[in-house]
Amino acid sequence: MENKRNHPYYLGSREYQKEDTIIDLGDCKIGGGHFVKMAGPCSVESEEQILQTAKAVKEAGGQVLRGGAFKPRTNPYSFQGLGLEGLQLLRKAADQYGLKVVTEVMDEGHIAMVREYTDIFQIGARNMQNYRLLEAIGKEDKPVLLKRGLSATIDEWLSAAEYIANEGNRQIILVERGIRTFETKTRNTFDVSAVPVIHRLSHYPILVDPSHAAGKKEYVEPLTLAGVAAGADGFIIEIHPHPEEALSDGEQSLSLKQWASLSQKVDALLPVVQSIYDRKDS
Ligand SMILES: [Mn+2]
């Protein structure tokens, strides 16, 4: 208990737990040598769109279908997401193809609704320091994917995770999604160093999200491969059957064909990386 007070992320630290945390979703495990591929559209737009995407996710070896149902936008008149209908479509598509679901929960009032349809709660970058939401998710019995805030240091990010862990939920997955720097050629700067730093400091699995880091589809593949080479436990990317028609984040979404090709390249790289780091996938 003394250690807890003196350490802002004691429960998440290697001092508290030496072994990697492994998130166990039955046929899908994440961390400790288990690599995961998550893909899907920025937002769920229609039944046809999400079914087509889920099929492609499964066929190219993905395990988790992502998709947003609630999309607060800068412009209040832009597409705001399908809400409950989006959650239902996401679940239906995932079940049809034997995938797990990850979707964002934006506020405490939505937790009960989202819980019904998702396997993993996502806390978005803009909510990383929404401590009431973190505490509420900490009382849930499902894994949480915690994105790094766009201006958060690694210590602040791990401290945010501690709010969840301290309430009892230790099924935490960290996601590096790029940080704000002076560079403007990419939407954010992909901090690949977060991967080995997190592995050293913490036992939680860490994924990379090159779509939001880059903001441009042409950089998604090299950044994904860089994340894998750095030892990430998986990746989460945005894909769309017709990226040019996407209602949100189309400029950073890969086509279904590009996703399949990326997934193949990751499969080629993974055994090499795992032999280097001595971490086995099983
Ligand atoms: Mn997005």
PDB file of C-alpha atoms in Angstrom, residues 8-102:
ATOM      1  CA  PRO A   8       1.694   7.089  -9.750  1.00  0.00           C
ATOM      2  CA  TYR A   9       1.192   3.821 -11.608  1.00  0.00           C
ATOM      3  CA  TYR A  10       2.163   1.150  -9.141  1.00  0.00           C
ATOM      4  CA  LEU A  11      -0.445  -1.424 -10.250  1.00  0.00           C
ATOM      5  CA  GLY A  12       0.612  -1.040 -13.871  1.00  0.00           C
ATOM      6  CA  SER A  13       4.335  -1.240 -13.159  1.00  0.00           C
ATOM      7  CA  ARG A  14       6.765  -4.123 -13.608  1.00  0.00           C
ATOM      8  CA  GLU A  15       7.593  -3.762  -9.915  1.00  0.00           C
ATOM      9  CA  TYR A  16       4.033  -4.778  -9.052  1.00  0.00           C
ATOM     10  CA  GLN A  17       3.775  -7.477 -11.734  1.00  0.00           C
ATOM     11  CA  LYS A  18       6.809  -8.878 -13.537  1.00  0.00           C
ATOM     12  CA  GLU A  19       4.934 -11.014 -16.093  1.00  0.00           C
ATOM     13  CA  ASP A  20       3.146  -9.539 -19.106  1.00  0.00           C
ATOM     14  CA  THR A  21      -0.599  -9.131 -18.716  1.00  0.00           C
ATOM     15  CA  ILE A  22      -2.416 -11.349 -21.191  1.00  0.00           C
ATOM     16  CA  ILE A  23      -5.909 -10.230 -22.186  1.00  0.00           C
ATOM     17  CA  ASP A  24      -8.006 -13.355 -22.631  1.00  0.00           C
ATOM     18  CA  LEU A  25     -11.037 -13.169 -24.916  1.00  0.00           C
ATOM     19  CA  GLY A  26     -11.260 -16.915 -25.418  1.00  0.00           C
ATOM     20  CA  ASP A  27     -10.046 -17.586 -28.945  1.00  0.00           C
ATOM     21  CA  CYS A  28      -8.342 -14.179 -29.017  1.00  0.00           C
ATOM     22  CA  LYS A  29      -5.507 -13.387 -26.612  1.00  0.00           C
ATOM     23  CA  ILE A  30      -3.523 -10.156 -26.482  1.00  0.00           C
ATOM     24  CA  GLY A  31      -0.086  -9.587 -24.934  1.00  0.00           C
ATOM     25  CA  GLY A  32       2.673 -11.817 -23.595  1.00  0.00           C
ATOM     26  CA  GLY A  33       3.564 -12.960 -27.122  1.00  0.00           C
ATOM     27  CA  HIS A  34      -0.011 -13.052 -28.444  1.00  0.00           C
ATOM     28  CA  PHE A  35      -0.265 -10.658 -31.379  1.00  0.00           C
ATOM     29  CA  VAL A  36      -3.597  -9.065 -32.358  1.00  0.00           C
ATOM     30  CA  LYS A  37      -4.843  -7.344 -35.528  1.00  0.00           C
ATOM     31  CA  MET A  38      -7.786  -4.968 -35.173  1.00  0.00           C
ATOM     32  CA  ALA A  39      -9.356  -3.243 -38.168  1.00  0.00           C
ATOM     33  CA  GLY A  40     -12.571  -1.586 -39.247  1.00  0.00           C
ATOM     34  CA  PRO A  41     -14.065   1.708 -40.325  1.00  0.00           C
ATOM     35  CA  CYS A  42     -13.750   4.948 -38.378  1.00  0.00           C
ATOM     36  CA  SER A  43     -17.539   4.964 -38.114  1.00  0.00           C
ATOM     37  CA  VAL A  44     -20.229   2.395 -38.788  1.00  0.00           C
ATOM     38  CA  GLU A  45     -22.197   3.851 -41.707  1.00  0.00           C
ATOM     39  CA  SER A  46     -24.469   1.079 -42.987  1.00  0.00           C
ATOM     40  CA  GLU A  47     -25.127  -2.638 -42.721  1.00  0.00           C
ATOM     41  CA  GLU A  48     -23.567  -3.296 -46.109  1.00  0.00           C
ATOM     42  CA  GLN A  49     -20.425  -1.317 -45.235  1.00  0.00           C
ATOM     43  CA  ILE A  50     -19.807  -3.068 -41.923  1.00  0.00           C
ATOM     44  CA  LEU A  51     -20.620  -6.594 -43.193  1.00  0.00           C
ATOM     45  CA  GLN A  52     -18.293  -6.165 -46.151  1.00  0.00           C
ATOM     46  CA  THR A  53     -15.562  -4.849 -43.875  1.00  0.00           C
ATOM     47  CA  ALA A  54     -15.996  -7.616 -41.274  1.00  0.00           C
ATOM     48  CA  LYS A  55     -15.672 -10.245 -43.999  1.00  0.00           C
ATOM     49  CA  ALA A  56     -12.414  -8.672 -45.183  1.00  0.00           C
ATOM     50  CA  VAL A  57     -11.080  -8.381 -41.611  1.00  0.00           C
ATOM     51  CA  LYS A  58     -11.682 -12.080 -41.021  1.00  0.00           C
ATOM     52  CA  GLU A  59     -10.335 -13.233 -44.389  1.00  0.00           C
ATOM     53  CA  ALA A  60      -7.062 -11.377 -43.908  1.00  0.00           C
ATOM     54  CA  GLY A  61      -6.463 -12.786 -40.428  1.00  0.00           C
ATOM     55  CA  GLY A  62      -7.864 -10.033 -38.202  1.00  0.00           C
ATOM     56  CA  GLN A  63      -9.413 -10.966 -34.841  1.00  0.00           C
ATOM     57  CA  VAL A  64     -11.144  -7.768 -33.752  1.00  0.00           C
ATOM     58  CA  LEU A  65     -13.569  -5.506 -35.641  1.00  0.00           C
ATOM     59  CA  ARG A  66     -13.380  -1.827 -34.735  1.00  0.00           C
ATOM     60  CA  GLY A  67     -15.964   0.830 -35.539  1.00  0.00           C
ATOM     61  CA  GLY A  68     -17.382   3.990 -34.039  1.00  0.00           C
ATOM     62  CA  ALA A  69     -21.068   4.392 -33.267  1.00  0.00           C
ATOM     63  CA  PHE A  70     -20.828   7.805 -31.579  1.00  0.00           C
ATOM     64  CA  LYS A  71     -18.824  10.395 -33.483  1.00  0.00           C
ATOM     65  CA  PRO A  72     -18.813  13.886 -32.026  1.00  0.00           C
ATOM     66  CA  ARG A  73     -17.248  16.032 -34.752  1.00  0.00           C
ATOM     67  CA  THR A  74     -15.635  19.432 -34.871  1.00  0.00           C
ATOM     68  CA  ASN A  75     -18.438  20.571 -37.131  1.00  0.00           C
ATOM     69  CA  PRO A  76     -21.739  19.922 -35.305  1.00  0.00           C
ATOM     70  CA  TYR A  77     -23.469  19.408 -38.670  1.00  0.00           C
ATOM     71  CA  SER A  78     -21.092  16.610 -39.780  1.00  0.00           C
ATOM     72  CA  PHE A  79     -22.148  12.947 -39.534  1.00  0.00           C
ATOM     73  CA  GLN A  80     -22.479  12.114 -35.818  1.00  0.00           C
ATOM     74  CA  GLY A  81     -22.583   8.322 -36.012  1.00  0.00           C
ATOM     75  CA  LEU A  82     -25.484   5.851 -35.994  1.00  0.00           C
ATOM     76  CA  GLY A  83     -25.570   5.492 -32.183  1.00  0.00           C
ATOM     77  CA  LEU A  84     -27.362   2.389 -30.907  1.00  0.00           C
ATOM     78  CA  GLU A  85     -28.053   1.161 -34.439  1.00  0.00           C
ATOM     79  CA  GLY A  86     -24.308   1.375 -35.134  1.00  0.00           C
ATOM     80  CA  LEU A  87     -23.546  -0.797 -32.081  1.00  0.00           C
ATOM     81  CA  GLN A  88     -26.107  -3.383 -33.190  1.00  0.00           C
ATOM     82  CA  LEU A  89     -24.726  -3.526 -36.728  1.00  0.00           C
ATOM     83  CA  LEU A  90     -21.172  -3.854 -35.404  1.00  0.00           C
ATOM     84  CA  ARG A  91     -22.140  -6.789 -33.178  1.00  0.00           C
ATOM     85  CA  LYS A  92     -24.080  -8.481 -35.952  1.00  0.00           C
ATOM     86  CA  ALA A  93     -21.199  -8.187 -38.428  1.00  0.00           C
ATOM     87  CA  ALA A  94     -18.621  -9.397 -35.886  1.00  0.00           C
ATOM     88  CA  ASP A  95     -20.742 -12.408 -34.892  1.00  0.00           C
ATOM     89  CA  GLN A  96     -21.369 -13.341 -38.497  1.00  0.00           C
ATOM     90  CA  TYR A  97     -17.614 -13.618 -39.122  1.00  0.00           C
ATOM     91  CA  GLY A  98     -16.405 -14.814 -35.702  1.00  0.00           C
ATOM     92  CA  LEU A  99     -14.732 -11.556 -34.684  1.00  0.00           C
ATOM     93  CA  LYS A 100     -14.536  -9.599 -31.421  1.00  0.00           C
ATOM     94  CA  VAL A 101     -15.750  -6.008 -31.189  1.00  0.00           C
ATOM     95  CA  VAL A 102     -13.995  -2.888 -29.940  1.00  0.00           C
TER      96      VAL A 102
END
